[in-house]
Coordinates of C-alpha atoms and ligand atoms in Angstrom, one line a residue:
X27 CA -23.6 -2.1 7.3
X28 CA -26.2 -0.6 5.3
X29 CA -26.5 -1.6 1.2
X30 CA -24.6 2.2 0.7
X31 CA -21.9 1.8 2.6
X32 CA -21.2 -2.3 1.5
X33 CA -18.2 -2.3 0.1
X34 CA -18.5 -2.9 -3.8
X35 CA -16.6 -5.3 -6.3
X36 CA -16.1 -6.1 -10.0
X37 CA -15.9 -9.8 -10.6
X38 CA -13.8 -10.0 -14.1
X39 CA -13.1 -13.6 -14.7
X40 CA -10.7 -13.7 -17.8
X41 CA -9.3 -16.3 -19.6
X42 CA -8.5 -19.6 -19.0
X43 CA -8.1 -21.0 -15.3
X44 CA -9.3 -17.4 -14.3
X45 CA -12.6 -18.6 -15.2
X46 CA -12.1 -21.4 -12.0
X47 CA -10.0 -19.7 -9.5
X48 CA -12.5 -15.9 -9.6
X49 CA -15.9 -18.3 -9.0
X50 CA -13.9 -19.9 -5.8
X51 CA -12.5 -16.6 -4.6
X52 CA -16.0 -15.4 -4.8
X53 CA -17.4 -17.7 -3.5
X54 CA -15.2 -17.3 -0.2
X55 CA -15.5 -13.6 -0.3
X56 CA -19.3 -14.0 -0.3
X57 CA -18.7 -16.5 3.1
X58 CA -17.1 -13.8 5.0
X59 CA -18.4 -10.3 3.4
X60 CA -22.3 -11.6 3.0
X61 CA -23.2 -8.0 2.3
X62 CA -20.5 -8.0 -0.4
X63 CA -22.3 -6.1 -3.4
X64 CA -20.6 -7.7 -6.9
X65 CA -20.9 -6.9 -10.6
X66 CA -19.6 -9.0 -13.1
X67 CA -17.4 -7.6 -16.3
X68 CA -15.7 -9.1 -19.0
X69 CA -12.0 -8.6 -20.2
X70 CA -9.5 -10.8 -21.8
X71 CA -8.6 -12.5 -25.2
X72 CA -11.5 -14.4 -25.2
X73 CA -13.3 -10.9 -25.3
X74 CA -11.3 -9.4 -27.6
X75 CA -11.8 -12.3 -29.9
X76 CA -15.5 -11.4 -29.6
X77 CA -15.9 -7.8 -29.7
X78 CA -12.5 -6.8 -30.8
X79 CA -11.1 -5.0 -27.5
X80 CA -9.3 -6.7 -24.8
X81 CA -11.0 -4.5 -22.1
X82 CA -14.7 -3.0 -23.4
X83 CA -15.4 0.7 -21.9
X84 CA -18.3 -0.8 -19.6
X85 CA -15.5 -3.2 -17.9
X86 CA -13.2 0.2 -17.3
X87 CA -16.3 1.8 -16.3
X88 CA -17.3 -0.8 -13.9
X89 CA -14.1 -1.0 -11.9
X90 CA -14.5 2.7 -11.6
X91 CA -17.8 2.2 -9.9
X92 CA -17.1 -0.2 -7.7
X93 CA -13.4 1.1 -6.7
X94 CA -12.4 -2.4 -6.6
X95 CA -11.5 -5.1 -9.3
X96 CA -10.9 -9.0 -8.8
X97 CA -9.6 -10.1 -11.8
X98 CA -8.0 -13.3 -12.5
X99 CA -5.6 -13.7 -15.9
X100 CA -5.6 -13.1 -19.4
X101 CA -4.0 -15.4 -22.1
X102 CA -1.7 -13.2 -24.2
X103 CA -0.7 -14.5 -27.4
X104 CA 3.1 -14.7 -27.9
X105 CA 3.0 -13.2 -31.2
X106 CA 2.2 -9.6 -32.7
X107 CA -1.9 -9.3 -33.2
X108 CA -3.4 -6.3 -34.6
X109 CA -5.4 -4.3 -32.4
X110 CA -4.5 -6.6 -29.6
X111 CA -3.4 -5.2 -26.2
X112 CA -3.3 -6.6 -23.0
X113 CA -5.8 -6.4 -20.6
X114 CA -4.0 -6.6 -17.5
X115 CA -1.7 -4.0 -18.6
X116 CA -4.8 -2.0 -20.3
X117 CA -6.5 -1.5 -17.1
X118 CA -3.5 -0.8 -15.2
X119 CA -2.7 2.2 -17.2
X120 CA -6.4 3.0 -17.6
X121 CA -7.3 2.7 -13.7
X122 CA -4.3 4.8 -13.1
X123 CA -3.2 1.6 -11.2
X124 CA 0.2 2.8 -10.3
X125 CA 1.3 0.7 -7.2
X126 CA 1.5 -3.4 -7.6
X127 CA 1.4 -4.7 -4.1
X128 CA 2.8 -8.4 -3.9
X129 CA 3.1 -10.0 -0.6
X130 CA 5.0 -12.6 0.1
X131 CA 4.9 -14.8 3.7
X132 CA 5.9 -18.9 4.5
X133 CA 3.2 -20.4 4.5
X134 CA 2.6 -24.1 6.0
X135 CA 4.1 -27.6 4.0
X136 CA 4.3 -25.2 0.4
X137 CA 7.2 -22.8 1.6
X138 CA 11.0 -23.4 1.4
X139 CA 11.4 -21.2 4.6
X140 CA 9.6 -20.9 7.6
X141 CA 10.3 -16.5 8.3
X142 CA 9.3 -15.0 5.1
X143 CA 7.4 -12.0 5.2
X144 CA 8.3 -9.3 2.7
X145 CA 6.1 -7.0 0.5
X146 CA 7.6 -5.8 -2.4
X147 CA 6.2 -2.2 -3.6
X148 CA 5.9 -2.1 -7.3
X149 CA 6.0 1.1 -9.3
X150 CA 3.5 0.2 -12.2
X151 CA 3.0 2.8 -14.7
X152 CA 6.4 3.9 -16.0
X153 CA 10.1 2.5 -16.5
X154 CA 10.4 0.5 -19.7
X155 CA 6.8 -0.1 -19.6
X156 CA 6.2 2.8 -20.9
X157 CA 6.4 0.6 -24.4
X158 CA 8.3 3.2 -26.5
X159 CA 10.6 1.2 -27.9
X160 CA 11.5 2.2 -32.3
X161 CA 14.1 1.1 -34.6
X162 CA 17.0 3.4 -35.7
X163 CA 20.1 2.8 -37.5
X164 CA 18.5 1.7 -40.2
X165 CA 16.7 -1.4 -38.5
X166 CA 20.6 -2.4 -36.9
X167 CA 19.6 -0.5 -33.3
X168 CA 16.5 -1.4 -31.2
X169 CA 16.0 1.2 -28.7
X170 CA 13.7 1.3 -25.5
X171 CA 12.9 4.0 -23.5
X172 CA 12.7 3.8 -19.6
X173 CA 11.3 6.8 -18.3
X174 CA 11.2 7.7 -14.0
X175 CA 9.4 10.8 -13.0
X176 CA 9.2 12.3 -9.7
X177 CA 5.7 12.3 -10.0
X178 CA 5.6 8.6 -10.0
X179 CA 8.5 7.9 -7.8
X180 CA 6.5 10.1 -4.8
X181 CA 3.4 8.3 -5.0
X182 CA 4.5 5.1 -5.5
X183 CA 6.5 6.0 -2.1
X184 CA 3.6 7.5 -0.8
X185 CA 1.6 4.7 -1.1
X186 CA 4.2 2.5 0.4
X187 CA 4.4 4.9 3.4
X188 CA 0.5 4.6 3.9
X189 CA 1.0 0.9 3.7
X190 CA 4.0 0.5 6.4
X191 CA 2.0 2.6 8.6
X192 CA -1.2 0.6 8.6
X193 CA 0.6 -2.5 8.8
X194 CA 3.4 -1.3 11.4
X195 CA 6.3 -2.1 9.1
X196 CA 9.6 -0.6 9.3
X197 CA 12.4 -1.0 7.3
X198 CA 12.0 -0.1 3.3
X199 CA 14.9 -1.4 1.3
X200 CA 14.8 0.7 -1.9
X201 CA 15.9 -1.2 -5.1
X202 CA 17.5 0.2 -8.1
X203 CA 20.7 0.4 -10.1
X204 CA 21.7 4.4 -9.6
X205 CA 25.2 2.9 -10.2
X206 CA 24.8 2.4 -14.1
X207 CA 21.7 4.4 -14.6
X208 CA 22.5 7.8 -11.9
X209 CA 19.5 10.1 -13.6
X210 CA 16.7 7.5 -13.5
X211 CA 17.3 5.5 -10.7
X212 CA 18.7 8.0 -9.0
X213 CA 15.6 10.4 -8.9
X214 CA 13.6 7.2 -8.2
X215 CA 16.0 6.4 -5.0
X216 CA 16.1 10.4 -4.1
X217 CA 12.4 10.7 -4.2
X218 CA 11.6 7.8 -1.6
X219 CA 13.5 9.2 0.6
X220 CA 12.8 12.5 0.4
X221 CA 9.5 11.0 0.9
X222 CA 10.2 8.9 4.0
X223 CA 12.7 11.9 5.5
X224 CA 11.2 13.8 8.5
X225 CA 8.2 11.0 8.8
X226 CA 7.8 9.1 12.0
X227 CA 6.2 5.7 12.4
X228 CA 4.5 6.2 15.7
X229 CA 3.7 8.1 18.8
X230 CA 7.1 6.3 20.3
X231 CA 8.6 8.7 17.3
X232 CA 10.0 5.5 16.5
X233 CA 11.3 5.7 12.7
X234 CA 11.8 3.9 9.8
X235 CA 15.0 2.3 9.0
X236 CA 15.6 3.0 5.1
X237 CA 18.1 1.1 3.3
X238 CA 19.1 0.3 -0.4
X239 CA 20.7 -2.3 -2.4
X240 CA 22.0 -2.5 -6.3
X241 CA 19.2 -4.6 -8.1
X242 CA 21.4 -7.4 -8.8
X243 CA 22.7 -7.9 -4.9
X244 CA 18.8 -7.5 -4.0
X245 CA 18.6 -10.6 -5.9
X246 CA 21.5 -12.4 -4.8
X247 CA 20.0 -11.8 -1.5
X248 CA 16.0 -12.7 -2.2
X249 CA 18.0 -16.2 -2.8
X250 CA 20.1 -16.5 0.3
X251 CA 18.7 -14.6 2.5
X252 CA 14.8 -13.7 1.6
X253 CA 13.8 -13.3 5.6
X254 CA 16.1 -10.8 5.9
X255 CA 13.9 -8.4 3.6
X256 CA 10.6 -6.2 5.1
X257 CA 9.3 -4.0 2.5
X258 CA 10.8 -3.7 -0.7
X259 CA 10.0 -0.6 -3.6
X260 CA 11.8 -0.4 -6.8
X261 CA 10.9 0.6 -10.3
X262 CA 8.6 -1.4 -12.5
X263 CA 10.6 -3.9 -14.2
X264 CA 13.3 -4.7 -11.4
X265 CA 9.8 -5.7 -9.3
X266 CA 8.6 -7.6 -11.8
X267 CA 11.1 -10.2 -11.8
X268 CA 11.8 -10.2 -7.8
X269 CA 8.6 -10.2 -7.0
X270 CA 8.3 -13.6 -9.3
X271 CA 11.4 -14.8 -7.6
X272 CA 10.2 -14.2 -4.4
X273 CA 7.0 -16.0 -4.7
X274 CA 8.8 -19.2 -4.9
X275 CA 9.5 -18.6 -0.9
X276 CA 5.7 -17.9 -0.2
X277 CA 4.9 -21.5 -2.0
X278 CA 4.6 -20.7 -5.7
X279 CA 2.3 -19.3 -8.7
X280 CA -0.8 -20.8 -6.8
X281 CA -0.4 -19.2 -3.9
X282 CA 1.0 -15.4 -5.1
X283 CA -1.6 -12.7 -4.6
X284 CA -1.0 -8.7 -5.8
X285 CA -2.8 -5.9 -6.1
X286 CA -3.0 -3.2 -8.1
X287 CA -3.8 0.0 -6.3
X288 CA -4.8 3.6 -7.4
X289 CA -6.3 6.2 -5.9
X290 CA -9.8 5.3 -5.1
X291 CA -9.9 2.5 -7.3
X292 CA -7.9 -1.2 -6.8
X293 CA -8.2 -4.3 -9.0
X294 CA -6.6 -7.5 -7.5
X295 CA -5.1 -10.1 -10.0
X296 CA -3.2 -13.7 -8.5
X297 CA 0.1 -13.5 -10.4
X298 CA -0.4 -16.5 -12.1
X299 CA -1.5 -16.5 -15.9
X300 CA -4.3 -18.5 -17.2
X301 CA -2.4 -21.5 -17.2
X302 CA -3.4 -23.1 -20.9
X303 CA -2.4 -26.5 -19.7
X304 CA -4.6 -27.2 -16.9
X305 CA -7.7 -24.8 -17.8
X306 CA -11.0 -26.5 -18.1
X307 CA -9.5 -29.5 -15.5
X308 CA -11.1 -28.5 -12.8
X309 CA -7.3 -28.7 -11.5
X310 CA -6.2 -25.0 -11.0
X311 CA -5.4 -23.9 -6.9
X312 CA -7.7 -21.3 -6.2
X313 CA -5.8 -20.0 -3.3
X314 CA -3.4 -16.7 -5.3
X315 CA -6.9 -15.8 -6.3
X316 CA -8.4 -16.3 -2.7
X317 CA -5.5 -14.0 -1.2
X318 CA -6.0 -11.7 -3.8
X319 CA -9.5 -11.4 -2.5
X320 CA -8.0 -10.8 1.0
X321 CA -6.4 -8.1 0.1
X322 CA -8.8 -6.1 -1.1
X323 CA -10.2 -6.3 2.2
X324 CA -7.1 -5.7 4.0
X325 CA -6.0 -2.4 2.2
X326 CA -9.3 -1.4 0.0
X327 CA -12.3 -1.8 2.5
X328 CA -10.2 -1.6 5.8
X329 CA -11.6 -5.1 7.1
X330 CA -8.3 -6.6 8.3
X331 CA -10.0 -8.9 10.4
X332 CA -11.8 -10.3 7.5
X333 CA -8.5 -10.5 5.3
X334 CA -6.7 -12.6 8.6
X335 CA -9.7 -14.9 8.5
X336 CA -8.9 -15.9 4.8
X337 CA -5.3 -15.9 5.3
X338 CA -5.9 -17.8 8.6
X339 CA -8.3 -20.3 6.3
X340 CA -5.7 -21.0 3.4
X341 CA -2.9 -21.6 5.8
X342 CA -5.0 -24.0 7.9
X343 CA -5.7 -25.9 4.8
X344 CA -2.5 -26.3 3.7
X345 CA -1.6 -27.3 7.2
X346 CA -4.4 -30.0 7.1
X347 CA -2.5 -33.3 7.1
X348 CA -5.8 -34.3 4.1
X349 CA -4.0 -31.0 2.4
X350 CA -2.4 -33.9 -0.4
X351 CA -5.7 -35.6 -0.8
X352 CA -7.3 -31.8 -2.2
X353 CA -7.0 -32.0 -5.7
X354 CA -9.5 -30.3 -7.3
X355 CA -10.6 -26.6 -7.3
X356 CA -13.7 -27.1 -5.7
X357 CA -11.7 -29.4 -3.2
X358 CA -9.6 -26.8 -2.0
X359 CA -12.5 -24.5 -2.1
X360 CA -14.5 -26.3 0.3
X361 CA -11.8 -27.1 2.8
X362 CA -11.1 -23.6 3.4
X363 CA -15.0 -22.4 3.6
X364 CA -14.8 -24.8 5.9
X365 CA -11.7 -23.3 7.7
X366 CA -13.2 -19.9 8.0
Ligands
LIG407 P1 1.0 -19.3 -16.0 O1 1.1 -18.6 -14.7 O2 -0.3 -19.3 -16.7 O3 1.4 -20.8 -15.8 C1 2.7 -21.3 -15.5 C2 2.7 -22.7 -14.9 O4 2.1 -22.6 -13.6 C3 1.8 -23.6 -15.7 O5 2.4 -24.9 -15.6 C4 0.5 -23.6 -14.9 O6 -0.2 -24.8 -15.0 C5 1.0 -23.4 -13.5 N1 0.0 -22.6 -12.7 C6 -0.3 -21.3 -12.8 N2 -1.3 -21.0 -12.0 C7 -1.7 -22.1 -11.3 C8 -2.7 -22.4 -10.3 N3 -3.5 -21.5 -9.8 N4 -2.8 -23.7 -9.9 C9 -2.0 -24.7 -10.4 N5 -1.0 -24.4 -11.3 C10 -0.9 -23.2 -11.8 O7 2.1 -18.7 -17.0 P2 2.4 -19.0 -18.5 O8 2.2 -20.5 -18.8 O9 3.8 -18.4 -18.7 O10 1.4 -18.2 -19.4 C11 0.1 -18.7 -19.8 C12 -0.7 -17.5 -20.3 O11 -1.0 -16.6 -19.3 C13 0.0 -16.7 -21.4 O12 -0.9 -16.3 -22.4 C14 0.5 -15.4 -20.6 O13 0.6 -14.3 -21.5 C15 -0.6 -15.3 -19.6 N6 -0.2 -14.6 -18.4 C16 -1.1 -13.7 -17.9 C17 -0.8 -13.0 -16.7 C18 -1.8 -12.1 -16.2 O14 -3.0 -12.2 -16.6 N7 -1.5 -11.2 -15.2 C19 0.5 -13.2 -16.0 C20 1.3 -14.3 -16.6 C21 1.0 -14.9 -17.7
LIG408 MG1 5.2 -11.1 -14.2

């Protein structure tokens, strides 16, 4: 591949174990993609408390360029700051960002279950994180607004369509809670599958098999029965909490990749946060941040071998019977360049 065509990426660090886990994922990233061209670009509280934004223009800028973000966490603080908003969520609605992608599979000695596999299809500009929320009554009333447009619902199912295709997936379960809420979640459920209806999955014609459940039974199930799920879309906030229950079956925080995907532009983030109580320990799994870089290469530069060579590495690590012995960042870090 020739220095136009390498695939480009914007290394942006963040806050607390982000700062361990992006170096590592880099450094694996580097191991497999040696033409890998990368920038690096600041964003967090740590560069708010410097320059007074969470995410600078140049950072927003350079994402753009390189159509494709690795980011790892920001440290939000739990109380109102002036000025202050978050950078993950800053970028997503900057970048347009409006599908969160968050795979889940068993993975060897760290998963509960031995036939996970499930993505969960994230709508992730709209629904009550729109943040309009006001007072009325006086102060006695909070009120938030949840918007759903079709615009959002079709290319959030869109995007999951393209993504079922190119990974030969074929049953969508499509989440919501038309039963209490028929005008928003039941334009978001009409629009996948108006979406879906009429599309075939192969040259077979064999076709997708679209179902949907009530939010609350979809979680009742992602407890009981978490194999039994393939892809999942819903609505922002509904995949926001499965998706965190379902990472528990793929091993846990350290191991739960996402990625955030526009049109022409991508940032992966691991779904862990900066972790305040082990940052600066040299402690912090690197391997959510690794699989994050895997999936840039799955879905954003359309090197799938090079994203099953990661995954492939990670699991044999965790395989390893010395897998208890790996401590450290760098530990883990080592064993899987060594597993590549
Ligand atoms: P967290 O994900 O940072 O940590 C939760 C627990 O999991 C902690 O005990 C932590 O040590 C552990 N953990 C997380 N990642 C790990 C890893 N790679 N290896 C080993 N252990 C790991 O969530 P928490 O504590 O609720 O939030 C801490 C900060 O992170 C807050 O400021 C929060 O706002 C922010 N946050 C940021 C996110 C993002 O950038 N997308 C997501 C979640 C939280
Ligand atoms: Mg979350």
């Amino acid at each position: 591949m020739n220095p136009v065509t390498a695939p480009r990426l914007c290394v942006i660090p963040g806050d607390g174990i982000g700062q361990e886990v992006i170096p590592a994922a880099v450094e694996v990233l580097t191991a497999v993609i040696p033409h890998l061209h990368i920038v690096t670009a600041e964003a967090g509280w740590g560069t708010f408390e410097r320059c007074g934004v969470s995410v600078p223009e140049e950072t927003l800028t350079a994402v753009r360029d390189c159509g494709a973000g690795l980011f790892g966490a920001v440290s939000s603080p739990s109380r109102q700051v002036a000025g202050y908003r978050s950078a993950i969520l800053t970028m997503r609605q900057e970048l347009d960002l409006y599908a969160n992608i968050r795979p889940v599979q068993s993975l060897p000695r760290v998963s509960p279950r031995p036939d996970v596999d499930m993505i969960i299809v994230r709508e992730n500009t709209e629904g009550l994180y729109v943040g309009r929320e006001r007072w009325v009554d006086g102060g006695e009333t909070a009120v938030a607004e949840r918007h759903i447009t079709r615009r959002a619902s079709r290319r959030i199912a869109q995007k999951a369509l393209a993504l079922m295709q190119c990974q030969n997936r074929r049953k969508l379960t499509i989440v919501h809670k038309a039963n209490v809420l028929p005008l928003t979640d039941g334009l978001f459920r009409d629009t996948v599958r108006e979406v879906f209806n009429g599309t075939q999955m192969d040259a077979d014609g064999r076709g997708f098999v679209i179902d949907e459940l009530l939010v609350d039974v979809a979680a009742l199930k992602m407890v009981a029965a978490p194999e039994s799920f393939d892809v999942i879309i819903t609505t922002n906030l509904f995949g926001d909490i499965l998706s965190d229950a379902a990472a528990h079956w793929g091993g846990g925080l350290g191991l739960a990749a996402s990625l955030n995907w526009g049109d022409g532009v991508a940032l992966a983030e691991p779904v862990h946060g900066s972790a305040p109580d082990i940052a600066g320990k040299g402690i912090a799994n690197p391997m959510a941040a690794i699989l994050s870089g895997a999936l840039l290469a799955r879905y954003v530069w359309g090197m799938a071998e090079v994203a099953e060579r990661m995954e492939t590495a990670v699991a044999h690590t965790l395989a390893h019977e010395t897998y208890p012995q790996l401590t450290t960042t760098q530990a883990i870090t080592h064993s899987i360049l060594a597993s590549l």
